[in-house]
Amino acid sequence: MIERVLVTGGAGYIGSHIAVTLLRAGMEVIIVDNLSNASELVLDRIEAITGRKPLFYKADCRDKQALQGIFNTHHVNAVIHLAGYKAVGESCEMPLMYYRNNLEATLVLLEVMRDFGVDKLVFSSSATVYGDNVSMPVREQAPTSVTNPYGRTKLMIEDILRDVVEARPEALKVALLRYFNPAGADESGLIGEDPKATPNNLMPYVSQVAIGKRQKLSVFGGDYPTEDGTGVRDYIHVADLASGHLEALRWLDEVVDLHCCQPINLGTGVGYSVLEVVSAFEQVSGRQVTYEIVDRRAGDVAVSYADVTLASELLGWQAEKTLEDMVSDAWRWQQRNPDGYGRS
Ligand code: UD1
């Protein structure tokens, strides 16, 4: 039985939604986060939603002593590892910072887990590991390739985990969850995505245009071989993504296969174009989302959506929420917290 889960990066956008899901499932949650891209206020919000507060340590995963202290104090059954930098453009400008941070945090965490005999790990990987040479919908056994240092850290960590499991299969079981495009927010409107600077991702950008914080959306490319010429992605509600983590933990707890280091896609299996997202947002918010079609963004693929058969077979999990749910929850969060956690 998994009773106590440590979530690295648990104060962030995805981590906070995972914390809510695990707390609701009756688990104890220990968040370790250096708050480099998160706010401590999120802890009160999680408590307001669930009636329970996660334990929180402000610490960097690269700080071995700090991690040892936490593992010493709490009997951790499993770890969900989300801590890491995640901006594609920034990773191209500062590759060393990305490799140092994302790889070292993982290595230190793995050493401490080994020393304390913690044998279940869910790793936050990304559909970015499929690169741009695969046909859609993409299955887990598709060839991997990456186009930027951020993506390479995800792929390198997947490889590291495979090696670690191979070396001592009795000591570690891993689920590599390959996220498609997380969007939306908890339906309470209390937690959501809070980009520190100009959003890189579509959904937060659109919602800032809708609320009037930004003038217009630049749609990156109108000449892709898609129905309306704009890029197609598999948007998944962050609450569905979070429940995928809960099911992955339960699966790891029961799986008897040794050599378990299993990639699993978390998506809906359905793709929407940029203009479909824009129009869904306009409908839900009643606001106009002004946009302009500009050049393609370097490194973008035309179409990306998941084959979700494996998640359903192994985890008994599938996404339940629709694009309208994602948009209306993102909009509620945006309206209630126009400045994110900053001055709300
Ligand atoms: C991006 C990253 C991916 C990362 C993921 C989660 C790239 C190439 N990929 O995925 O590695 O795992 O975020 O953080 O950056 N779009 C616009 N205008 C905008 C923003 C986006 O038209 O201002 C379009 C994009 O061209 C794309 C779609 O919206 O077609 C989704 O973009 P985005 O939200 O940035 O996600 P990805 O690029 O799929």
Coordinates of C-alpha atoms and ligand atoms in Angstrom, one line a residue:
M1 CA 0.0 0.0 0.0
I2 CA 1.3 3.4 -0.9
E3 CA 0.6 5.8 1.9
R4 CA 3.2 8.5 1.6
V5 CA 4.4 10.0 -1.7
L6 CA 7.2 12.5 -2.2
V7 CA 6.5 14.9 -5.0
T8 CA 9.5 16.8 -6.3
G9 CA 8.4 20.1 -8.0
G10 CA 5.1 19.6 -6.3
A11 CA 4.4 23.3 -5.8
G12 CA 4.3 23.9 -9.6
Y13 CA 1.4 23.8 -12.1
I14 CA 1.3 20.0 -12.6
G15 CA 2.6 19.1 -9.2
S16 CA -0.1 21.0 -7.3
H17 CA -2.8 19.2 -9.2
I18 CA -1.2 15.9 -8.5
A19 CA -1.0 16.8 -4.8
V20 CA -4.8 17.5 -4.8
T21 CA -5.5 14.1 -6.4
L22 CA -3.2 12.1 -4.1
L23 CA -4.6 13.9 -1.0
R24 CA -8.1 13.1 -2.1
A25 CA -7.2 9.5 -2.5
G26 CA -6.1 9.5 1.1
M27 CA -2.4 9.5 0.6
E28 CA 0.0 11.7 2.5
V29 CA 1.9 14.1 0.3
I30 CA 5.4 15.5 0.9
I31 CA 6.3 18.3 -1.5
V32 CA 9.9 19.2 -2.2
D33 CA 10.3 22.4 -4.3
N34 CA 12.9 25.1 -4.5
L35 CA 10.1 27.5 -5.5
S36 CA 12.2 28.6 -8.6
N37 CA 9.0 28.6 -10.6
A38 CA 6.3 28.2 -8.0
S39 CA 4.6 30.0 -5.1
E40 CA 4.3 28.8 -1.5
L41 CA 0.7 30.2 -1.6
V42 CA -0.2 27.1 -3.5
L43 CA -0.1 25.1 -0.3
D44 CA -3.0 27.0 1.3
R45 CA -4.9 26.6 -1.9
I46 CA -4.4 22.9 -1.9
E47 CA -5.6 22.8 1.7
A48 CA -8.7 24.9 0.8
I49 CA -9.5 22.4 -2.0
T50 CA -8.9 19.1 -0.1
G51 CA -9.1 20.1 3.6
R52 CA -5.6 18.7 4.0
K53 CA -2.3 20.4 3.8
P54 CA 0.7 18.6 2.2
L55 CA 3.9 18.6 4.0
F56 CA 6.3 21.1 2.4
Y57 CA 10.1 21.4 2.2
K58 CA 11.7 24.3 0.4
A59 CA 14.7 22.5 -0.9
D60 CA 16.5 21.9 -4.1
C61 CA 16.7 18.2 -5.3
R62 CA 20.4 18.7 -5.9
D63 CA 20.9 19.2 -2.2
K64 CA 21.6 15.7 -1.1
Q65 CA 21.7 16.5 2.6
A66 CA 18.3 18.1 2.4
L67 CA 16.8 15.1 0.7
Q68 CA 18.5 12.7 3.1
G69 CA 17.0 14.6 6.0
I70 CA 13.5 14.4 4.4
F71 CA 13.8 10.6 3.7
N72 CA 15.1 10.1 7.2
T73 CA 12.2 11.9 8.8
H74 CA 9.4 10.3 6.7
H75 CA 8.9 6.8 5.5
V76 CA 8.4 7.5 1.8
N77 CA 6.8 4.7 -0.2
A78 CA 7.1 6.3 -3.7
V79 CA 8.4 9.3 -5.5
I80 CA 6.9 11.4 -8.3
H81 CA 9.7 13.4 -9.9
L82 CA 8.6 16.6 -11.6
A83 CA 11.4 19.0 -10.5
G84 CA 13.2 20.5 -13.5
Y85 CA 13.4 23.4 -15.9
K86 CA 11.0 23.1 -18.8
A87 CA 11.3 26.0 -21.3
V88 CA 12.4 24.9 -24.7
G89 CA 13.7 28.3 -25.9
E90 CA 15.6 29.0 -22.7
S91 CA 17.2 25.5 -22.9
C92 CA 18.6 26.4 -26.3
E93 CA 20.2 29.6 -24.8
M94 CA 21.4 28.0 -21.6
P95 CA 22.0 24.3 -22.3
L96 CA 24.5 23.8 -19.5
M97 CA 22.0 25.2 -16.9
Y98 CA 19.4 22.7 -18.2
Y99 CA 21.7 19.7 -18.1
R100 CA 23.2 20.6 -14.8
N101 CA 19.9 21.2 -13.1
N102 CA 17.7 18.5 -14.6
L103 CA 20.2 15.7 -14.6
E104 CA 21.8 16.4 -11.3
A105 CA 18.5 16.7 -9.5
T106 CA 17.6 13.3 -10.8
L107 CA 20.9 11.6 -10.0
V108 CA 20.9 12.9 -6.4
L109 CA 17.3 11.8 -6.0
L110 CA 18.1 8.3 -7.3
E111 CA 21.0 7.9 -5.0
V112 CA 19.0 8.9 -2.0
M113 CA 16.1 6.7 -3.0
R114 CA 18.6 3.8 -3.4
D115 CA 20.1 4.5 0.0
F116 CA 16.7 4.6 1.7
G117 CA 15.3 1.6 -0.2
V118 CA 12.5 3.5 -2.0
D119 CA 11.6 1.4 -5.0
K120 CA 8.8 3.2 -6.9
L121 CA 9.3 6.2 -9.2
V122 CA 7.0 8.0 -11.5
F123 CA 9.0 10.3 -13.8
S124 CA 7.5 13.3 -15.6
S125 CA 8.6 12.8 -19.2
S126 CA 7.2 14.4 -22.3
A127 CA 5.9 13.7 -25.8
T128 CA 8.8 15.9 -26.9
V129 CA 10.9 12.7 -26.8
Y130 CA 9.1 11.6 -30.1
G131 CA 10.8 14.4 -32.0
D132 CA 9.3 15.2 -35.4
N133 CA 9.8 12.0 -37.4
V134 CA 6.9 9.8 -36.2
S135 CA 3.5 9.2 -37.6
M136 CA 0.4 10.0 -35.4
P137 CA -1.1 8.7 -33.2
V138 CA 2.2 7.9 -31.7
R139 CA 2.8 4.7 -29.6
E140 CA 5.4 4.2 -26.9
Q141 CA 7.6 2.0 -29.0
A142 CA 8.1 4.7 -31.7
P143 CA 11.6 5.8 -32.2
T144 CA 12.7 8.7 -30.0
S145 CA 14.6 11.8 -31.0
V146 CA 14.7 15.4 -29.7
T147 CA 15.2 18.9 -31.1
N148 CA 16.4 20.9 -28.1
P149 CA 18.3 20.6 -24.8
Y150 CA 15.2 20.5 -22.7
G151 CA 13.9 17.6 -24.6
R152 CA 17.3 15.9 -24.5
T153 CA 17.3 16.1 -20.6
K154 CA 14.0 14.2 -20.6
L155 CA 15.3 11.5 -23.0
M156 CA 18.6 11.3 -21.1
I157 CA 16.8 10.8 -17.8
E158 CA 14.7 8.1 -19.4
D159 CA 17.9 6.4 -20.4
I160 CA 19.5 6.8 -17.0
L161 CA 16.4 5.3 -15.4
R162 CA 16.5 2.3 -17.7
D163 CA 20.2 1.7 -16.8
V164 CA 19.5 2.0 -13.1
V165 CA 16.6 -0.5 -13.3
E166 CA 18.6 -2.9 -15.5
A167 CA 21.5 -2.9 -13.0
R168 CA 19.3 -3.7 -9.9
P169 CA 15.8 -4.7 -11.2
E170 CA 14.7 -5.7 -7.7
A171 CA 15.5 -2.2 -6.3
L172 CA 13.5 0.1 -8.6
K173 CA 10.3 0.2 -10.7
V174 CA 9.7 3.2 -12.9
A175 CA 6.8 4.6 -14.9
L176 CA 8.0 7.1 -17.5
L177 CA 4.9 9.2 -18.1
R178 CA 5.1 11.0 -21.5
Y179 CA 2.8 14.0 -21.2
F180 CA 1.2 15.5 -24.2
N181 CA 0.0 19.1 -23.8
P182 CA -1.3 19.8 -20.2
A183 CA -4.0 22.5 -20.0
G184 CA -6.8 23.7 -17.8
A185 CA -6.9 24.1 -14.0
D186 CA -8.6 22.6 -11.0
E187 CA -12.4 23.4 -11.3
S188 CA -12.3 25.3 -8.0
G189 CA -10.3 28.1 -9.8
L190 CA -7.9 28.1 -6.8
I191 CA -4.9 26.5 -8.5
G192 CA -3.7 26.8 -12.1
E193 CA -0.8 27.7 -14.4
D194 CA 1.1 30.8 -13.4
P195 CA 3.7 31.6 -15.9
K196 CA 6.3 34.0 -14.5
A197 CA 7.0 35.8 -17.7
T198 CA 5.5 35.8 -21.2
P199 CA 3.8 32.4 -21.6
N200 CA 5.5 30.1 -24.1
N201 CA 2.6 27.7 -24.2
L202 CA -0.6 28.3 -26.1
M203 CA -3.3 27.9 -23.5
P204 CA -2.0 30.5 -20.9
Y205 CA -1.2 32.9 -23.8
V206 CA -4.7 32.7 -25.2
S207 CA -6.2 33.2 -21.8
Q208 CA -4.0 36.3 -21.2
V209 CA -5.3 37.7 -24.5
A210 CA -8.9 37.0 -23.6
I211 CA -8.5 38.8 -20.3
G212 CA -6.8 41.8 -22.0
K213 CA -3.3 41.3 -20.5
R214 CA -1.9 40.8 -24.0
Q215 CA -3.0 42.3 -27.2
K216 CA -3.0 39.4 -29.6
L217 CA -1.9 35.9 -30.1
S218 CA 0.7 35.1 -32.7
V219 CA -0.3 31.8 -34.3
F220 CA 2.9 30.1 -35.3
G221 CA 2.3 28.9 -38.9
G222 CA -0.8 28.8 -41.0
D223 CA 0.5 26.5 -43.7
Y224 CA 0.9 23.2 -41.9
P225 CA -0.6 20.2 -43.6
T226 CA -3.6 20.2 -41.3
E227 CA -7.3 21.0 -41.8
D228 CA -7.0 24.8 -41.1
G229 CA -3.2 25.0 -41.6
T230 CA -2.4 25.5 -37.9
G231 CA -0.6 23.1 -35.6
V232 CA -2.5 20.2 -34.0
R233 CA -1.9 19.1 -30.4
D234 CA -3.3 16.6 -27.9
Y235 CA -4.4 18.9 -25.0
I236 CA -5.0 17.0 -21.8
H237 CA -6.7 18.4 -18.7
V238 CA -4.2 18.7 -15.9
A239 CA -6.7 17.0 -13.5
D240 CA -6.8 14.0 -15.9
L241 CA -3.0 14.1 -16.0
A242 CA -2.9 14.0 -12.2
S243 CA -5.2 11.0 -12.0
G244 CA -2.9 9.3 -14.5
H245 CA -0.1 9.7 -11.9
L246 CA -2.3 8.2 -9.2
E247 CA -3.1 5.2 -11.4
A248 CA 0.6 4.8 -12.3
L249 CA 1.5 4.7 -8.6
R250 CA -1.1 2.0 -8.0
W251 CA 0.1 0.1 -11.0
L252 CA 3.8 0.2 -9.8
D253 CA 2.7 -1.0 -6.4
E254 CA 1.2 -4.1 -8.0
V255 CA 3.4 -4.9 -11.0
V256 CA 5.4 -8.0 -10.5
D257 CA 7.6 -7.7 -13.6
L258 CA 11.2 -7.1 -12.9
H259 CA 13.0 -4.7 -15.2
C260 CA 10.1 -2.4 -15.1
C261 CA 10.9 1.0 -16.7
Q262 CA 7.8 1.6 -18.7
P263 CA 7.0 4.5 -20.9
I264 CA 3.3 5.4 -21.0
N265 CA 1.6 8.2 -23.0
L266 CA -0.7 10.4 -21.1
G267 CA -2.9 12.2 -23.6
T268 CA -6.5 12.1 -24.8
G269 CA -5.8 10.6 -28.2
V270 CA -7.5 13.6 -29.9
G271 CA -5.8 16.5 -31.6
Y272 CA -7.1 20.1 -31.8
S273 CA -5.7 22.9 -34.0
V274 CA -4.6 26.3 -32.6
L275 CA -7.6 27.9 -34.2
E276 CA -9.9 25.3 -32.6
V277 CA -8.5 26.2 -29.2
V278 CA -8.9 29.9 -30.0
S279 CA -12.5 29.5 -31.0
A280 CA -13.3 27.3 -27.9
F281 CA -11.8 30.0 -25.7
E282 CA -13.9 32.7 -27.4
Q283 CA -17.1 30.7 -26.9
V284 CA -16.5 29.9 -23.3
S285 CA -15.2 33.4 -22.3
G286 CA -17.4 35.5 -24.5
R287 CA -14.3 37.5 -25.3
Q288 CA -12.6 38.0 -28.6
V289 CA -9.2 36.5 -28.9
T290 CA -7.4 38.6 -31.5
Y291 CA -4.8 36.7 -33.4
E292 CA -2.4 37.0 -36.3
I293 CA -0.8 34.2 -38.3
V294 CA 2.9 34.5 -38.3
D295 CA 5.9 32.3 -39.3
R296 CA 6.2 28.9 -38.0
R297 CA 8.1 28.6 -34.7
A298 CA 11.4 26.8 -35.0
G299 CA 11.3 23.2 -33.7
D300 CA 7.5 22.9 -33.9
V301 CA 5.9 19.8 -35.4
A302 CA 2.7 20.0 -37.5
V303 CA 0.7 17.4 -35.6
S304 CA 1.1 15.6 -32.3
Y305 CA -1.4 13.3 -30.6
A306 CA -1.1 10.1 -28.5
D307 CA -2.1 6.5 -29.0
V308 CA -3.5 6.0 -25.5
T309 CA -4.1 2.3 -25.7
L310 CA -1.3 1.4 -23.3
A311 CA -2.4 3.7 -20.5
S312 CA -5.8 2.2 -20.7
E313 CA -4.5 -1.4 -20.8
L314 CA -1.9 -1.0 -18.0
L315 CA -3.4 1.6 -15.8
G316 CA -7.1 1.3 -16.5
W317 CA -6.9 5.1 -17.1
Q318 CA -8.2 7.4 -19.7
A319 CA -8.7 11.1 -19.9
E320 CA -12.3 12.2 -19.2
K321 CA -12.4 15.9 -19.6
T322 CA -13.1 17.7 -22.9
L323 CA -11.4 20.7 -24.5
E324 CA -14.4 22.8 -23.3
D325 CA -13.6 21.7 -19.7
M326 CA -9.9 22.7 -20.1
V327 CA -10.9 26.1 -21.5
S328 CA -13.6 26.9 -19.0
D329 CA -11.4 25.8 -16.0
A330 CA -8.4 27.8 -17.4
W331 CA -10.7 30.8 -17.8
R332 CA -12.1 30.5 -14.3
W333 CA -8.5 30.4 -12.9
Q334 CA -7.5 33.4 -15.1
Q335 CA -10.4 35.5 -14.1
R336 CA -10.1 34.8 -10.4
N337 CA -6.4 35.2 -10.3
P338 CA -5.5 37.7 -13.0
D339 CA -2.0 38.0 -11.6
G340 CA -1.6 34.3 -10.8
Y341 CA -0.5 33.7 -7.2
G342 CA 1.2 37.1 -7.3
R343 CA -1.4 39.6 -6.2
S344 CA -4.6 37.6 -6.1
Ligands
UD1_1 C1 6.0 22.7 -26.0 C2 7.4 22.2 -26.2 C3 7.4 20.8 -25.6 C4 7.0 20.8 -24.1 C5 5.6 21.4 -24.0 C6 5.2 21.6 -22.5 C7 8.2 23.2 -28.2 C8 8.7 23.0 -29.6 N1 7.7 22.2 -27.6 O1 5.1 21.9 -26.7 O2 8.7 20.3 -25.7 O3 7.1 19.6 -23.6 O4 5.6 22.7 -24.6 O5 5.7 22.7 -22.0 O6 8.3 24.3 -27.7 N2 1.3 28.2 -30.4 C9 1.0 29.4 -31.1 N3 1.2 30.6 -30.5 C10 1.8 30.7 -29.2 C11 2.1 29.5 -28.5 C12 1.9 28.3 -29.2 O7 0.5 29.3 -32.2 O8 2.0 31.8 -28.7 C13 1.1 26.9 -31.1 C14 2.3 26.1 -31.3 O9 2.9 26.4 -32.6 C15 1.7 24.7 -31.3 C16 0.6 24.8 -30.3 O10 0.2 26.2 -30.2 O11 1.1 24.3 -32.5 C17 1.0 24.3 -28.9 O12 2.2 25.0 -28.5 P1 2.7 24.9 -27.0 O13 1.7 25.1 -26.0 O14 3.9 25.8 -26.9 O15 3.1 23.4 -26.9 P2 4.1 22.5 -27.8 O16 4.9 23.3 -28.7 O17 3.3 21.4 -28.3

